[in-house]
PDB file of C-alpha atoms and ligand atoms in Angstrom:
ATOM      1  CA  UNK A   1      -7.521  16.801 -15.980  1.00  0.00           C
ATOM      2  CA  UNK A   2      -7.585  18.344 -12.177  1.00  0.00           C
ATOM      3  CA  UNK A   3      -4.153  18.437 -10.950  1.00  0.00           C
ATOM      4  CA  UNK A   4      -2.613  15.821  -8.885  1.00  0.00           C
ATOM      5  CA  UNK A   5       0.053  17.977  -7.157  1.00  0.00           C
ATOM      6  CA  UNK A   6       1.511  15.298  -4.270  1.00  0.00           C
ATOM      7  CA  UNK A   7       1.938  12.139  -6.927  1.00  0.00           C
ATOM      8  CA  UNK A   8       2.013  14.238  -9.966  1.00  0.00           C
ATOM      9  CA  UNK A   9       5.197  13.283 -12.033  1.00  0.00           C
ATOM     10  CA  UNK A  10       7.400  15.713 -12.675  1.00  0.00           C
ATOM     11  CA  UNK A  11       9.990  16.380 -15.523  1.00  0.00           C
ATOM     12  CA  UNK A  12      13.110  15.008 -13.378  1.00  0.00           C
ATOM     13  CA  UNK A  13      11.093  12.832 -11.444  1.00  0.00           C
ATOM     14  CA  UNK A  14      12.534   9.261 -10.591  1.00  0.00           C
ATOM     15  CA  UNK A  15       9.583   6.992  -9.536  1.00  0.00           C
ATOM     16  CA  UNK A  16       9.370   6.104  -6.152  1.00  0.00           C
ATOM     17  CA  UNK A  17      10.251   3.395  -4.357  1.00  0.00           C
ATOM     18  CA  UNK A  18       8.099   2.025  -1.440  1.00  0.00           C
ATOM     19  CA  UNK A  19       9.424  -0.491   1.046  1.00  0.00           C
ATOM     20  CA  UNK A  20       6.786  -3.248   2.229  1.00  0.00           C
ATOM     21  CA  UNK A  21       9.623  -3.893   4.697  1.00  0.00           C
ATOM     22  CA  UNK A  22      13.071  -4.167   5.460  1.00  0.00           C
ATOM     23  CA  UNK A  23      14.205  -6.503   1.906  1.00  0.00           C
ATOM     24  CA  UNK A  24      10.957  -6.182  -0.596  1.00  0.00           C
ATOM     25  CA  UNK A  25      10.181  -2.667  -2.506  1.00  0.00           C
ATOM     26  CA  UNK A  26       7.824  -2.206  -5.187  1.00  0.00           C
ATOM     27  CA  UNK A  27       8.952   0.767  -8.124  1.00  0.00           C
ATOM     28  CA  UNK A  28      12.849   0.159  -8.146  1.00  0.00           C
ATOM     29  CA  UNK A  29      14.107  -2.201 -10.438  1.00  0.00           C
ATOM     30  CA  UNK A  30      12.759  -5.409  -8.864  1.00  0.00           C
ATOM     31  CA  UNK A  31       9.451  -6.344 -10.173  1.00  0.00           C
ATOM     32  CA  UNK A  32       7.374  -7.153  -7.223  1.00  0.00           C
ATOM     33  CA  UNK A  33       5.714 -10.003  -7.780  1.00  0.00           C
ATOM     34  CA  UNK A  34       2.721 -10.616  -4.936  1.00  0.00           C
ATOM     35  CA  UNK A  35       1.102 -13.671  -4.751  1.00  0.00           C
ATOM     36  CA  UNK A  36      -1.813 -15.934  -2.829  1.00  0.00           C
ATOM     37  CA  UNK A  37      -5.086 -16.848  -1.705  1.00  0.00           C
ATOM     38  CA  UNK A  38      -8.308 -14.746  -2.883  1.00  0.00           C
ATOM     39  CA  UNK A  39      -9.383 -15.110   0.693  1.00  0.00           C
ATOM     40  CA  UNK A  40      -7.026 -16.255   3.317  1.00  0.00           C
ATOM     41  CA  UNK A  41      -8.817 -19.885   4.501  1.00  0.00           C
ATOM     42  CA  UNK A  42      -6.338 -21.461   7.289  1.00  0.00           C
ATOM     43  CA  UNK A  43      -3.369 -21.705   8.234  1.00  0.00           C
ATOM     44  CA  UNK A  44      -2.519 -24.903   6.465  1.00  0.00           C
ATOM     45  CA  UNK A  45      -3.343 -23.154   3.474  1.00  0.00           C
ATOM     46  CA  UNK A  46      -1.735 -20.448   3.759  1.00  0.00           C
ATOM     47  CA  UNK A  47       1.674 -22.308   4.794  1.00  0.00           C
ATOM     48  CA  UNK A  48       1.670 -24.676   1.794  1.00  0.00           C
ATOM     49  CA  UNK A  49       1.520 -21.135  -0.284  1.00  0.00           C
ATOM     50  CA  UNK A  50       4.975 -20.352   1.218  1.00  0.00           C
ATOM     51  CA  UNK A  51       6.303 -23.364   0.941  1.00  0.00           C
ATOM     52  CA  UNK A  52       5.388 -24.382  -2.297  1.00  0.00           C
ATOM     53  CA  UNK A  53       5.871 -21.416  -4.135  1.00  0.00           C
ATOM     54  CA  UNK A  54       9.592 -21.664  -5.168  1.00  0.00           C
ATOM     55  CA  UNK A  55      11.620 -19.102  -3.911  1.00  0.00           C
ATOM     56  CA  UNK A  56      12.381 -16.489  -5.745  1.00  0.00           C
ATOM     57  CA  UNK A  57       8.921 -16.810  -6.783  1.00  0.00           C
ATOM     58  CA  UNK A  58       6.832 -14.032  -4.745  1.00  0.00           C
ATOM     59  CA  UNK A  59       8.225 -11.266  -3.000  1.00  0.00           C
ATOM     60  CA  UNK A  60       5.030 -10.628  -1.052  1.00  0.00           C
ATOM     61  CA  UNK A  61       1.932 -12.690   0.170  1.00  0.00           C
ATOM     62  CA  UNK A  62      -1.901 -11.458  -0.428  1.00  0.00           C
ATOM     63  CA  UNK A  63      -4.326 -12.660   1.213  1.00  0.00           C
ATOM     64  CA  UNK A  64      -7.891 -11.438   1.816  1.00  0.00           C
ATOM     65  CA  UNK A  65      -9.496 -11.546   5.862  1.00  0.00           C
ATOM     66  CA  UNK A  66     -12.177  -8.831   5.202  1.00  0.00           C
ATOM     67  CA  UNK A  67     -14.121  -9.543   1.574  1.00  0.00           C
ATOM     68  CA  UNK A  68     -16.189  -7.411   0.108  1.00  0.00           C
ATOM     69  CA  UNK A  69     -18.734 -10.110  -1.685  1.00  0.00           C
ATOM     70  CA  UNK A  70     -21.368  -9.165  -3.867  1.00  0.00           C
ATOM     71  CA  UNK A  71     -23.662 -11.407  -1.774  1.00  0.00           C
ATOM     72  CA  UNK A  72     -24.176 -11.025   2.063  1.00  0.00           C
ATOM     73  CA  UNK A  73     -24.734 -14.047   2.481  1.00  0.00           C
ATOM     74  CA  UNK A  74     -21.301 -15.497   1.060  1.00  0.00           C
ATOM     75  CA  UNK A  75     -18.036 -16.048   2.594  1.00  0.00           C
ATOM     76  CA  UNK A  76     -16.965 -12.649   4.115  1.00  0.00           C
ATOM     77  CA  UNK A  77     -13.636 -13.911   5.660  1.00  0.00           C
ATOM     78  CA  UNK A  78     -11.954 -14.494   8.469  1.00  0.00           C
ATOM     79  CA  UNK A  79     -11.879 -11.752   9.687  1.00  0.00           C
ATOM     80  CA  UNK A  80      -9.039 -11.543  13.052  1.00  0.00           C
ATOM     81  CA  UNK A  81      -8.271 -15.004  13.253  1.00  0.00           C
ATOM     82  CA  UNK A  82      -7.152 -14.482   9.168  1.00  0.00           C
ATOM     83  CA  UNK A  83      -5.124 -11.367  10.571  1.00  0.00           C
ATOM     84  CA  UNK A  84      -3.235 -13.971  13.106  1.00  0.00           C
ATOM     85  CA  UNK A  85      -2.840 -16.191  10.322  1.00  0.00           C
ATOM     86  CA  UNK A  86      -0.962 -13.710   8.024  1.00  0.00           C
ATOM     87  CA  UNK A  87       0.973 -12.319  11.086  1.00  0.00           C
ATOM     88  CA  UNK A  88       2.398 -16.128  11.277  1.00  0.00           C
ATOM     89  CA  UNK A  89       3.143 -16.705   7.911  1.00  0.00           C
ATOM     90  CA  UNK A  90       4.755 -13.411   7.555  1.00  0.00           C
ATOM     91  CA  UNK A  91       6.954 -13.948  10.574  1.00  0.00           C
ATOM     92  CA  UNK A  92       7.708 -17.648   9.407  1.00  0.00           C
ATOM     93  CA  UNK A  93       8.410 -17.160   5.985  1.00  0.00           C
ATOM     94  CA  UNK A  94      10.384 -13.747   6.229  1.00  0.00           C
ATOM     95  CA  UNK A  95       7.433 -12.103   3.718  1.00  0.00           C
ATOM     96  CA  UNK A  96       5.463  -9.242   3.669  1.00  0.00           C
ATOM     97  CA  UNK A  97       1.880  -9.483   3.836  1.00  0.00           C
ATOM     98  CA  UNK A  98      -0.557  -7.449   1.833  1.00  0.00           C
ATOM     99  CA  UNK A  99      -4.471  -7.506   2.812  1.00  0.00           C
ATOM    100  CA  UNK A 100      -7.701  -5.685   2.258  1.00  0.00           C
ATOM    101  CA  UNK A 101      -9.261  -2.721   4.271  1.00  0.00           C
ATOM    102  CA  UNK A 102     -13.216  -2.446   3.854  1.00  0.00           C
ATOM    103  CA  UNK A 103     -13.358   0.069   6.612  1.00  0.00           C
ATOM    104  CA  UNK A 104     -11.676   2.955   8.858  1.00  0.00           C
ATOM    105  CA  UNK A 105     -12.208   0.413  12.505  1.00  0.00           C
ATOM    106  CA  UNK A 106     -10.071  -2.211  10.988  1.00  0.00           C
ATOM    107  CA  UNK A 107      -7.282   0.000  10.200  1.00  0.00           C
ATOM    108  CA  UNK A 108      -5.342  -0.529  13.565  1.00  0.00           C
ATOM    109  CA  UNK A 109      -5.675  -3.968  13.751  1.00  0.00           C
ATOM    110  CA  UNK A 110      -4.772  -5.181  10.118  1.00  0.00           C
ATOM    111  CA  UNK A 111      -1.708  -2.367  10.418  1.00  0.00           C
ATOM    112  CA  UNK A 112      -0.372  -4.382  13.445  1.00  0.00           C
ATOM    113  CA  UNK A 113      -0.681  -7.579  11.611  1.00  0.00           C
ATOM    114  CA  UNK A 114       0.167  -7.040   7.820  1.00  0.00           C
ATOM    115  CA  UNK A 115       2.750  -5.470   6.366  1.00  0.00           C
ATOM    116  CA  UNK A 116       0.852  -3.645   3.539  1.00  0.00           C
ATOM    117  CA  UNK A 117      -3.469  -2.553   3.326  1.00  0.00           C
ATOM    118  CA  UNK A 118      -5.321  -2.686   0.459  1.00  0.00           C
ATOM    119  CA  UNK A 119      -7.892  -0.804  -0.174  1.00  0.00           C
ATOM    120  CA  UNK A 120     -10.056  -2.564  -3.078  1.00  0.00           C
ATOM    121  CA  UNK A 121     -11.961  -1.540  -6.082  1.00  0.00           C
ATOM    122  CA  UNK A 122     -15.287  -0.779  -4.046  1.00  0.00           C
ATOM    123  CA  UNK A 123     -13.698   1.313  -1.705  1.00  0.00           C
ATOM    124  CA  UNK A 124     -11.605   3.442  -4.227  1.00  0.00           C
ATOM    125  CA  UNK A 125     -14.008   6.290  -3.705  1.00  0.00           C
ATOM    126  CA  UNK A 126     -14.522   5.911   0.187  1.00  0.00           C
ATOM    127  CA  UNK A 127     -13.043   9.162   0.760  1.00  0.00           C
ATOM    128  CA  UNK A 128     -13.008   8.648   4.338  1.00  0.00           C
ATOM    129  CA  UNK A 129     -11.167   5.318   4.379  1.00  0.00           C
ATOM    130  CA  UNK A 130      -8.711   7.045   2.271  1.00  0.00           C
ATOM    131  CA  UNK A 131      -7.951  10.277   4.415  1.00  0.00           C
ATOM    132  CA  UNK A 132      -7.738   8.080   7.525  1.00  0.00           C
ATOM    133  CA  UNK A 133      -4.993   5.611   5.463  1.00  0.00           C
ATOM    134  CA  UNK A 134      -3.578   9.110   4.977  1.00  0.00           C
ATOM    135  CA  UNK A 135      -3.083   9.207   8.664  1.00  0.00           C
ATOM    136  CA  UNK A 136      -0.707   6.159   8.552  1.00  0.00           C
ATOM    137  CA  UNK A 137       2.784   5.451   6.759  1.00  0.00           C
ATOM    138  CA  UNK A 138       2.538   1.900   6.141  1.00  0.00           C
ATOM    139  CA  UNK A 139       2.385   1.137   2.466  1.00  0.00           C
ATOM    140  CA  UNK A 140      -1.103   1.203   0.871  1.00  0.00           C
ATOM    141  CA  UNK A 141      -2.161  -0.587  -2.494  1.00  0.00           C
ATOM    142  CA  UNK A 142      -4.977   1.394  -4.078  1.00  0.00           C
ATOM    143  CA  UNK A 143      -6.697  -0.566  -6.252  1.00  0.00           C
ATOM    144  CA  UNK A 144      -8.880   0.825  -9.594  1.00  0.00           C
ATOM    145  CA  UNK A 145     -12.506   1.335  -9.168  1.00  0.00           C
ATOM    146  CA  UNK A 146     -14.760  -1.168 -11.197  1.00  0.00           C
ATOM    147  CA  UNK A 147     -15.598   2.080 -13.464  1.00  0.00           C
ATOM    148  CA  UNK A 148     -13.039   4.474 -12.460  1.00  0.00           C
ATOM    149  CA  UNK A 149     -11.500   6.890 -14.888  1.00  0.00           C
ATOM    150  CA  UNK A 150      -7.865   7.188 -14.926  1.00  0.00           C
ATOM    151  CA  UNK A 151      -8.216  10.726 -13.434  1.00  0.00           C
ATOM    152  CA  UNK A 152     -10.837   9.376 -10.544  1.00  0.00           C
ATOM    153  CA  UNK A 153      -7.785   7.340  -9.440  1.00  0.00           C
ATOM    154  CA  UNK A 154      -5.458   9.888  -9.748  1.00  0.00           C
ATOM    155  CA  UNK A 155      -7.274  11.460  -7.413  1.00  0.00           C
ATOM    156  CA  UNK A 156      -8.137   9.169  -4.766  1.00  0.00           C
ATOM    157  CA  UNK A 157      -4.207   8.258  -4.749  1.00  0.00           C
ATOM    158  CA  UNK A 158      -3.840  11.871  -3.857  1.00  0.00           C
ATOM    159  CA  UNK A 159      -6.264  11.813  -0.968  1.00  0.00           C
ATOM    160  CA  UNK A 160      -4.171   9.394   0.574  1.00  0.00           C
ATOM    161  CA  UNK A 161      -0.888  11.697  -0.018  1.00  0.00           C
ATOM    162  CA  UNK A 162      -2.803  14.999   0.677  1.00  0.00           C
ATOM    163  CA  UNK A 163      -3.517  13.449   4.121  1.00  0.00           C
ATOM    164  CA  UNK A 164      -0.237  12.747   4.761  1.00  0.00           C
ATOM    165  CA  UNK A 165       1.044   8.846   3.814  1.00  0.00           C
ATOM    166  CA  UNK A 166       3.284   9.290   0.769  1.00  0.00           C
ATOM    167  CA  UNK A 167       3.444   5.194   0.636  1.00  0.00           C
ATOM    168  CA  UNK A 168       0.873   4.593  -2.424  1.00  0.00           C
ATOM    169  CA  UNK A 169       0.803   1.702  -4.798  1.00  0.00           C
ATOM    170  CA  UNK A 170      -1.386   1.719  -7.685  1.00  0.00           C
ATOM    171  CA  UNK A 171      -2.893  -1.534  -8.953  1.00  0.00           C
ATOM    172  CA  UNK A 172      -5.296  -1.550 -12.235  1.00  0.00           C
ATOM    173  CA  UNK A 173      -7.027  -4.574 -11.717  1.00  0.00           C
ATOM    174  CA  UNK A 174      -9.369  -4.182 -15.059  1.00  0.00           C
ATOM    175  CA  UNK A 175     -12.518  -2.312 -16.051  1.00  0.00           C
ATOM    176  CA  UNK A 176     -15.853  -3.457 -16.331  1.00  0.00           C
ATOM    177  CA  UNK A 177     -17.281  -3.285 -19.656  1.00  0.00           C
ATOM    178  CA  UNK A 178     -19.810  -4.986 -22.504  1.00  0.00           C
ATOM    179  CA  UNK A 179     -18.342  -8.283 -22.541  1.00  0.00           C
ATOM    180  CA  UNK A 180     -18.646 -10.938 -20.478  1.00  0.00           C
ATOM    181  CA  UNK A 181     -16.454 -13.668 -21.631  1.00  0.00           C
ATOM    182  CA  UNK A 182     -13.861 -11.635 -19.495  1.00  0.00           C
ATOM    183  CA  UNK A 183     -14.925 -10.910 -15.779  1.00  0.00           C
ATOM    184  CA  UNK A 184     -13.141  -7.215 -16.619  1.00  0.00           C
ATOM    185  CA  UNK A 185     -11.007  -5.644 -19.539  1.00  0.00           C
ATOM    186  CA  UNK A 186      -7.440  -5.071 -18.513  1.00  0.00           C
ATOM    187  CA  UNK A 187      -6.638  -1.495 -19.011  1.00  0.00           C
ATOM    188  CA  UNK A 188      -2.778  -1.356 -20.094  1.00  0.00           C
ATOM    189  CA  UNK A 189      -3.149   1.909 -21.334  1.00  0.00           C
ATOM    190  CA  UNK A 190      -3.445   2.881 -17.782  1.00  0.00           C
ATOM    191  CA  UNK A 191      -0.905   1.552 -16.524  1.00  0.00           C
ATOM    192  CA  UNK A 192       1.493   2.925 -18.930  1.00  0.00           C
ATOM    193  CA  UNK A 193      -0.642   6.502 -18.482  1.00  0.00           C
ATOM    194  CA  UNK A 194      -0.162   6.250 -14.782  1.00  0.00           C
ATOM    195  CA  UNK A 195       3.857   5.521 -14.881  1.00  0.00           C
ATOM    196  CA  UNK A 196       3.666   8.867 -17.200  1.00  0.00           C
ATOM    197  CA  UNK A 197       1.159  10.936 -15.203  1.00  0.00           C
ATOM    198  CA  UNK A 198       2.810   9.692 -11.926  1.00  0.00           C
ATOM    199  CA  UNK A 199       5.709   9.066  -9.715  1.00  0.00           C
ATOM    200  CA  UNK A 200       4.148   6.089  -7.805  1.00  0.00           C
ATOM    201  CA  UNK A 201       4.743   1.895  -8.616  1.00  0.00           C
ATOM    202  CA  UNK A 202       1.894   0.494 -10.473  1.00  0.00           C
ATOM    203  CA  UNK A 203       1.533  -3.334 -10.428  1.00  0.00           C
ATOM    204  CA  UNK A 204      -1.831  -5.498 -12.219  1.00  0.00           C
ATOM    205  CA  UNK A 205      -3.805  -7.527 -11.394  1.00  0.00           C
ATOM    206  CA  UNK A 206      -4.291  -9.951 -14.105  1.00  0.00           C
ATOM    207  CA  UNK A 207      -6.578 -12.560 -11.683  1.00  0.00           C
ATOM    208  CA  UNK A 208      -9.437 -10.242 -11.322  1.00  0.00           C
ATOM    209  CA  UNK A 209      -8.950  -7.746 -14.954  1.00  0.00           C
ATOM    210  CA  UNK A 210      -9.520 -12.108 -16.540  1.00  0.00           C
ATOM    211  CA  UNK A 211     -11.473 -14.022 -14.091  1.00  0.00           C
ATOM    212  CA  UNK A 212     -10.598 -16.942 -15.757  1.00  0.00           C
ATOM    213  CA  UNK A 213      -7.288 -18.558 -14.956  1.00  0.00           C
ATOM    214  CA  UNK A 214      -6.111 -19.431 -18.409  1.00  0.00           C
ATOM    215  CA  UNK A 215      -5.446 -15.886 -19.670  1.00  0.00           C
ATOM    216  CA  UNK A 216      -3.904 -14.608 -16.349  1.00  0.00           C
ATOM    217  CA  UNK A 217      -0.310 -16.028 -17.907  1.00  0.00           C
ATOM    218  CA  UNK A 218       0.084 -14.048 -21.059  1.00  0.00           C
ATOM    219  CA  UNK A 219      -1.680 -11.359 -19.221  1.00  0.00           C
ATOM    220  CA  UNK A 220       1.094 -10.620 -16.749  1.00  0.00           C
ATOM    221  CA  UNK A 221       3.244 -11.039 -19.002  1.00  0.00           C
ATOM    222  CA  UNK A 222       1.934  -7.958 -21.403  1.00  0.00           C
ATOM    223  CA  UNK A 223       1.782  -5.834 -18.214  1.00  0.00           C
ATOM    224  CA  UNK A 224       5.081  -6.793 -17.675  1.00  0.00           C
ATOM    225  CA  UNK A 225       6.138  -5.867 -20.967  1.00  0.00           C
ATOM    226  CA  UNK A 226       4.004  -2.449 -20.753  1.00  0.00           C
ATOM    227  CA  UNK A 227       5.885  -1.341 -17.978  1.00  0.00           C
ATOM    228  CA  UNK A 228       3.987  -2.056 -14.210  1.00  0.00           C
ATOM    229  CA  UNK A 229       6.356  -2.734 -11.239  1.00  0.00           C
ATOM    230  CA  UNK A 230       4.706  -6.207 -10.608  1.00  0.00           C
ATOM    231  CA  UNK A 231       2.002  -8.528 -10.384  1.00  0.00           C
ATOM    232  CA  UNK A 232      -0.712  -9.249  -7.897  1.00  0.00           C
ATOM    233  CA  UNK A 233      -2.070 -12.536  -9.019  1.00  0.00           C
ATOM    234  CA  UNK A 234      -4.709 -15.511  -6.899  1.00  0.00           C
ATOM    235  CA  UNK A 235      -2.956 -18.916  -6.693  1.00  0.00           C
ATOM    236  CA  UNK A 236      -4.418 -22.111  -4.155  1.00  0.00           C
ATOM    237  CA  UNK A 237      -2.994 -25.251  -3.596  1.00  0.00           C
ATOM    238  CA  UNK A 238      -6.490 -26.727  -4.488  1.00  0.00           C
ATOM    239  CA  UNK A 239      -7.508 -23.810  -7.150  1.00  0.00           C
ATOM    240  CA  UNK A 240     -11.325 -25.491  -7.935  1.00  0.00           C
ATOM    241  CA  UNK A 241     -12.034 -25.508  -3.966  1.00  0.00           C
ATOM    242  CA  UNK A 242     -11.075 -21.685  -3.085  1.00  0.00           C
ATOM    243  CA  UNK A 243     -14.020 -20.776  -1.003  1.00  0.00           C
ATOM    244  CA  UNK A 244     -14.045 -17.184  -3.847  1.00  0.00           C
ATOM    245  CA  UNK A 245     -12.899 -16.973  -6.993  1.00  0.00           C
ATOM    246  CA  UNK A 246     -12.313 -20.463  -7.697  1.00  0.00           C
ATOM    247  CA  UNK A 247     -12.290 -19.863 -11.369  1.00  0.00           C
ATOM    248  CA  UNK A 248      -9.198 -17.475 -12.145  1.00  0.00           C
ATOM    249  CA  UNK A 249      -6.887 -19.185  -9.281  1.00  0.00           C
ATOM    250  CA  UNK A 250      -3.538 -20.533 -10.526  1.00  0.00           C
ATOM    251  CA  UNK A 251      -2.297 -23.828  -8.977  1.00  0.00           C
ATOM    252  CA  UNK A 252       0.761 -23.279  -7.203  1.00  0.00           C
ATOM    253  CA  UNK A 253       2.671 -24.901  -9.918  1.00  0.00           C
ATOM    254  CA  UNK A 254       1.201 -22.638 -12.741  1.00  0.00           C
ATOM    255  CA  UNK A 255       1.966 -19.732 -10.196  1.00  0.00           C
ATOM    256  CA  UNK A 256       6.100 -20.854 -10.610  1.00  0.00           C
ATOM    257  CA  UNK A 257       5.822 -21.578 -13.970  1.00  0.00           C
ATOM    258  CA  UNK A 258       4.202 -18.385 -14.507  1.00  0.00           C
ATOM    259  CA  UNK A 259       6.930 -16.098 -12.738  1.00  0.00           C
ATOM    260  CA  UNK A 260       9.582 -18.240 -14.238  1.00  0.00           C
ATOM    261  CA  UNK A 261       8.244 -17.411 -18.045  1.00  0.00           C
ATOM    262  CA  UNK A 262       8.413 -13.913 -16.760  1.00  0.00           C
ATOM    263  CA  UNK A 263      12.476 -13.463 -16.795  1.00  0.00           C
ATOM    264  CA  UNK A 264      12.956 -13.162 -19.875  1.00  0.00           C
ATOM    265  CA  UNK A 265      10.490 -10.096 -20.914  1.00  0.00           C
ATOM    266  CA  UNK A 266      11.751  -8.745 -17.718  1.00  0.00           C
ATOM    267  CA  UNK A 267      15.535  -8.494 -18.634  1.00  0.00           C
ATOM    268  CA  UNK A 268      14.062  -7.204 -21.956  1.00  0.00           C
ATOM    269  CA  UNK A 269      12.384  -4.232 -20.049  1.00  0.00           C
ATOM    270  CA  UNK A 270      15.092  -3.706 -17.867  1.00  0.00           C
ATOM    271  CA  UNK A 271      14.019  -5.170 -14.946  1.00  0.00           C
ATOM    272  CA  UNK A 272      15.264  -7.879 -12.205  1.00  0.00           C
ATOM    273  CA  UNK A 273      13.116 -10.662 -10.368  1.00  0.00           C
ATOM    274  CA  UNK A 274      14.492 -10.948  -7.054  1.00  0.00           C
ATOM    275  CA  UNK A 275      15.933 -14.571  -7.081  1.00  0.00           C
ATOM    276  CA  UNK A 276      15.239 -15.228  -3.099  1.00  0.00           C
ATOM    277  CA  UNK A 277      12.994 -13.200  -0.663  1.00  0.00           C
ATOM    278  CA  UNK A 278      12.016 -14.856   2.455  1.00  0.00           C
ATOM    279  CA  UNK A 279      12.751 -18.240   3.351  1.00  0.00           C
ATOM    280  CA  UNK A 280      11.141 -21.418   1.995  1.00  0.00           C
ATOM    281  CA  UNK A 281      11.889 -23.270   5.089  1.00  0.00           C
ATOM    282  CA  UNK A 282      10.476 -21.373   8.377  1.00  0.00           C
ATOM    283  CA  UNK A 283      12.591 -19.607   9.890  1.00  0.00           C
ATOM    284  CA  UNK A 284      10.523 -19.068  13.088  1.00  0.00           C
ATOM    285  CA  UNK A 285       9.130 -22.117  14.843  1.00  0.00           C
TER     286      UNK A 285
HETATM  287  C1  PEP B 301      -9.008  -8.618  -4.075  1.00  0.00           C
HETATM  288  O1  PEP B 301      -7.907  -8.300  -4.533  1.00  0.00           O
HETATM  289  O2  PEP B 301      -9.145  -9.447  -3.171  1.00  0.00           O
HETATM  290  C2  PEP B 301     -10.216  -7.991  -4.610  1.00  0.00           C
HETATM  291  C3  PEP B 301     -11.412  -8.113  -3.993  1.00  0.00           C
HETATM  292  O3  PEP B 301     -10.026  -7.319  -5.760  1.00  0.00           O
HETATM  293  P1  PEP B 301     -10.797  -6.048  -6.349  1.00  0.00           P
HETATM  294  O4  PEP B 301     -10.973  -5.089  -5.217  1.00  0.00           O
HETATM  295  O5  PEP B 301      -9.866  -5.581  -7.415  1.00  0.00           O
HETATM  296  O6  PEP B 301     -12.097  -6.572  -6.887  1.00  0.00           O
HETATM  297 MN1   MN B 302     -10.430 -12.320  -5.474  1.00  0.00          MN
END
């Protein structure tokens, strides 16, 4: 394996701990537990997500505006008016935001509205989207390549450091392989590799490693279990009628009832779910 040298663990090393901003870190001992939309739809939509997840249950909003579709001729997002969306919600609800960067010319804008980029699966080898989210120090989740090796994301993790933004968060999100009852295979072997090989927070993806909603619960709950810092996981208040990936979106109500079965195997691991980020009522007009 080439050397990581910026994110390599060492002996001694603590792992790090990123804040997404001034209340909610991912890598401490609060999980950090993101949820919403595949692709951010409206406003309304994106308000009954912070109202009606319980509090206590998220610590962070997702929320896709630019979508990298297999088609060109589906949905490909909002694009700004989804970044004015999440700037609302995150100012309303007290919550950081987390959404997708497909390219270097959206940089500025989504850092001015969103608390967090992420830079997705198809994009974990765009070297040149990584070195310029090297050139910022907002908080970026990098997410595994559909086929990436454990050492290929090593790697592009360090591109970001080597370039200067220390402010990584891992997120194995599955592999593809042979079988396609699953949409992916979740790789927990990674994850515990990558809290081993380094010092950064590692949270999973359980929506897209299943593509089908019914396995996401004991899903997170492994990964949990196996050690990641937290979750990222797709939840709609209408699941069937998300304009993408309709078919592995948890209700909202599966979403609580999901982070509630979590405490337990989280006290068993040693770790805490923050009881109450945010605010469930707005706390802006
Ligand atoms: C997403 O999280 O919205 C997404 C597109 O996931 P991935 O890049 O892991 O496919
Ligand atoms: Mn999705």
């Amino acid at each position: 394996m080439q050397d990581a040298k910026l994110i390599a663990k060492a002996h001694d090393d603590h792992g790090t701990v990123i804040a997404l901003n001034d209340r909610v870190t991912a890598g401490g001992d609060e999980l950090l537990i993101v949820g919403g939309p595949c692709s951010v739809e409206s406003l309304e939509q994106m308000e009954a997500i912070a109202t009606r997840l319980g509090a206590g249950t998220v610590q962070a909003l997702r929320g896709g505006v630019y979508k990298p579709r297999t088609s060109p001729y589906a949905f490909q997002g909002l694009g700004e008016s989804g970044l004015a969306i999440l700037d609302r919600v995150r100012r309303r609800y007290h919550l950081p935001v987390i959404t997708e960067v497909m390219a270097i010319h959206q940089i500025e804008a989504i850092s001015a509205h969103a608390d967090v980029l992420q830079v997705g699966s198809r994009n974990m080898q765009n070297f040149d989207l990584l070195k310029a989210l090297g050139e910022i120090d907002q908080p970026v989740v990098l997410k595994r390549g559909l086929a990436a090796t454990i050492q290929e994301f090593v790697m592009a993790a360090e591109y970001i450091a080597a370039h200067g933004n220390p402010n990584i968060i891992l997120c194995e999100r599955g592999i593809r392989s042979f079988d396609s009852y699953t949409r992916n295979v979740l790789d927990l072997a990674a994850v515990v590799a990558l809290k081993q090989i380094t010092h950064l927070p590692v949270l999973v993806d359980p929506s897209h490693a299943a593509g089908k909603r019914e396995l996401v619960p004991n899903l997170a709950k492994a990964a949990i279990a196996a050690g990641a810092d937290g979750l990222m996981i797709e939840c709609h208040p209408v699941p069937e009628e998300s304009v993408s990936d309709a078919r592995q979106a948890l209700s909202l109500e599966d979403m609580n009832a999901l982070v509630e079965s979590l405490r337990p195997i989280a006290t068993a691991v040693g770790r805490i779910i923050p009881d109450m980020i945010g605010s469930k009522e707005p706390v802006l007009a």
